[in-house]
């Protein structure tokens, strides 16, 4: 915006003539050149893998090798019964888990934001921890908790019900669905928290004055207002459910449950030579499903997903749920015990046991893990992937969002949509797209089987998430703030460094942390893209698990979660030290001032961070 | 609840105040206190709002006026006190009575309007009526009547986000009135409008109140709104009512120096009371060779001859030139500021500095400049003797 105004100002005749003739032209070419470069980078990173996937399914033979154009593979995949079994499994898995997780997440978000229920304050930290826990860790620990032989749950059940009963088994449909739902609940909760918090309380108060009780108010005012937000969460939940790989691979694999993601993986890893065409064709299924879901959301709610409005909220007392409050507290405690304490305790205990269920304390597992030369390397790889990948993704997202804001509307929309394009591709499918894209180009083929291809993959994978977080921050910095700096005599770059960067630093840090945590725990990408000789921690733990060393896998994962928690705590300290609170306040004030000027009160839709 | 809520009168005249026993819309507040986290926002407040009255709670921000309104609405639970609306006790902390807001049969206009964005204009206004389970035909008629009352009959099917600020304001008012509330509560309803629209809506509110006659409690920090709309004004500061009375009373004879400053008195002089008869007094400012006539605060008994007082004089109470009577003040001009509509003078009179404002001071005053001597007459109607703070 301010860029345009500057140009317009400069083009007015008069004393700015001198500026216009030389500097303006240089500026314009720099801007155009930069924008062109950005577009090329974005296209290579985000568009190319998608298009290669579309092309790849009609190509026989591995990428980079001679092959022929054919529709045979596509026809074979689309007529196989296994494909449709996997597809329906994927759909059931995604829809069922999301439905339950959204209800649970909304319930807990309501408790945390609007009620006086005891212990509601524990919810957000607990949910953050659940969210930060890698899927691999979750899958492994749940496999142990519900182990039919010596898992905690079955030991307890046997104690209560007699020696023959083994009611729990994670390696089943029920187990898989339960574990995914519990994990997804944290995600839904965290996404629903902001809309619940920013609900304009005077909407509720107006309804109370109008004569409605609290329950009617909730049904007829709160729920309709939150519908777009809830629907957005449902869509995202389904997107993740369809693309889920880690849990189905680890827990569903033994139970013989196949979903599309695991089928993609199988066609690459269990076929010789790897069947890229089949993998691409299967990936297409998911892309079509995801595009449909996202289009549906777009159609129904447009760009303004959270229609909740921040108004001049008057302090409002929280609901006292009376005797129900204790039932809700029980639900909170139950959730925390089941999702955190139980798997956490099992994992730690197992990591100190010689074998699962043998009650003897040993450091052997840790010694073995440390003795393995792969361990140190795996932590290095994980660290690089997470921190470097997250950082690149956040910076890329910031540049794209910032450039978008200073571009014509159509270009902003284009950049915006391209940067989130990878979200239509679940991890395994994206990995296939990347392999196809990079291996088929002679120079880039050198990247195949190196750390760098995995890094690129991680960047592409987490950029949409980074983009959502950073964009929220950029939107908050009102154009006024930048223009005020320009008028004060700051050049474009000064404005960027003096105004935008400091105000944005908190969103950048948050984005970096979130993407790094996600990158640290992924299994699907590294499994497909990293060279087998340099696994990351998730892959290493997975291979320990597959080779029948659950105790050592546990030890490794305990170390991983310790590292993740340590990095998160470091972030909290840095954020405090950087006085970012002050910045946040400044930003809020800037935001609210921007809002006040056009405050047609009550109905200004707020574009929140969402997909 | 406390059982004495009467059933809602379904029939009756639309949007007209129900005749009742003259207490239907009366609000009696006794000993109301509210503390938030240890800080007292409203402190031992008593207020009786008569049926059909339009009362303003006027005060600076943080004076407790909004909290008082929200206590009447039931959106806030008082720390102590008793509130009765009509014959119903809606809050009594001693007897542990608290009627929730939805059982109080009130109408309220919020500062942010709080129009539900997922409902149309019609839907917003019909909502309270639907909750009262009125027949569809009646709801339609009442909504249309309410819209006609606020002049929005053509917009019933609009979404509220398509409305301008003024239209949203009217919709909020229509919603508050549609269900024939016993009392209408308004929380700074005009503060989000621009100046010209505010003036217009002020006039509209006056008209609407005249037409329906519902008891109204109006919270504002704007003196002009309070004066033009209210039958009585309660001036509030630090959680207490400083003065309550008709607008003319408050503005002519403020009860204390704080109220006087708040309603725009600018000159304050220490004076000796020479004589007093009724609401008139003759006073001599300290070190002045002359005496002045002035009003006294009505019903004030602390002022008596020989005592001390504070004389508050509006800057507009002065006229140029000597008149026939004795109350003319000689002084020296210290500063002249032309302010367009008015001109502001700083006058040094017998060692006291006076702020004087005059509309169109006349041709001879154009020549006035700092250092010149001036003579001013003081209108006794715009000077009031206040009791010294204890």
Short mmCIF file of C-alpha atoms in Angstrom, two decimals, chain A residues 200 202-214 216-217 220-221 224-225 307 309 311-312 314-317 599-603, chain B residues 34 36-37 66-67 70 73 75-77 101-102 106-108 110-119 127-128 131 160-161 168 175 192:
data_model
loop_
_atom_site.label_atom_id
_atom_site.label_comp_id
_atom_site.label_asym_id
_atom_site.label_seq_id
_atom_site.Cartn_x
_atom_site.Cartn_y
_atom_site.Cartn_z
CA UNK A 200 -18.03 -10.08 21.93
CA UNK A 202 -22.20 -7.78 24.66
CA UNK A 203 -23.86 -10.10 22.12
CA UNK A 204 -24.58 -12.45 24.99
CA UNK A 205 -25.57 -9.66 27.31
CA UNK A 206 -27.99 -8.23 24.75
CA UNK A 207 -29.57 -11.66 24.50
CA UNK A 208 -29.87 -11.98 28.27
CA UNK A 209 -31.54 -8.56 28.46
CA UNK A 210 -33.86 -9.64 25.65
CA UNK A 211 -35.10 -12.35 27.96
CA UNK A 212 -33.12 -15.41 26.91
CA UNK A 213 -31.59 -17.73 29.47
CA UNK A 214 -27.97 -18.84 29.25
CA UNK A 216 -30.91 -20.37 24.82
CA UNK A 217 -28.26 -17.67 24.46
CA UNK A 220 -29.07 -19.05 19.39
CA UNK A 221 -26.28 -16.50 19.74
CA UNK A 224 -24.27 -19.51 15.21
CA UNK A 225 -21.56 -16.89 15.69
CA UNK A 307 -17.06 -13.59 12.12
CA UNK A 309 -16.12 -9.36 16.49
CA UNK A 311 -15.81 -4.84 20.40
CA UNK A 312 -15.43 -2.72 23.45
CA UNK A 314 -16.91 -4.96 29.16
CA UNK A 315 -15.48 -7.25 31.78
CA UNK A 316 -17.88 -10.04 32.21
CA UNK A 317 -18.23 -12.60 34.87
CA UNK A 599 -15.87 0.96 13.84
CA UNK A 600 -19.34 0.40 12.63
CA UNK A 601 -19.71 -1.15 16.01
CA UNK A 602 -20.71 -4.69 16.40
CA UNK A 603 -20.37 -5.99 12.92
CA UNK B 34 -19.66 -2.64 43.71
CA UNK B 36 -13.80 -5.08 41.46
CA UNK B 37 -10.67 -6.77 42.76
CA UNK B 66 -21.84 2.23 33.56
CA UNK B 67 -21.41 -0.15 36.49
CA UNK B 70 -25.19 -2.80 34.56
CA UNK B 73 -29.65 -4.56 34.14
CA UNK B 75 -25.32 -7.91 34.10
CA UNK B 76 -23.32 -7.18 37.21
CA UNK B 77 -23.88 -8.54 40.68
CA UNK B 101 -31.10 -10.15 33.49
CA UNK B 102 -33.37 -12.24 31.29
CA UNK B 106 -35.76 -4.51 30.39
CA UNK B 107 -34.58 -3.01 27.16
CA UNK B 108 -30.97 -2.01 26.72
CA UNK B 110 -25.29 -1.10 24.23
CA UNK B 111 -22.44 1.20 23.46
CA UNK B 112 -21.32 -1.18 20.71
CA UNK B 113 -25.00 -1.82 19.83
CA UNK B 114 -24.34 -5.58 20.06
CA UNK B 115 -26.46 -6.35 17.02
CA UNK B 116 -26.15 -10.06 16.31
CA UNK B 117 -24.40 -10.27 12.95
CA UNK B 118 -26.01 -13.58 11.99
CA UNK B 119 -29.52 -12.15 12.10
CA UNK B 127 -35.64 -11.96 19.05
CA UNK B 128 -36.92 -10.64 22.40
CA UNK B 131 -38.48 -15.38 23.48
CA UNK B 160 -27.03 -5.74 10.18
CA UNK B 161 -23.55 -5.53 8.67
CA UNK B 168 -27.34 0.27 13.59
CA UNK B 175 -34.76 -3.96 19.54
CA UNK B 192 -19.79 5.90 18.37
#
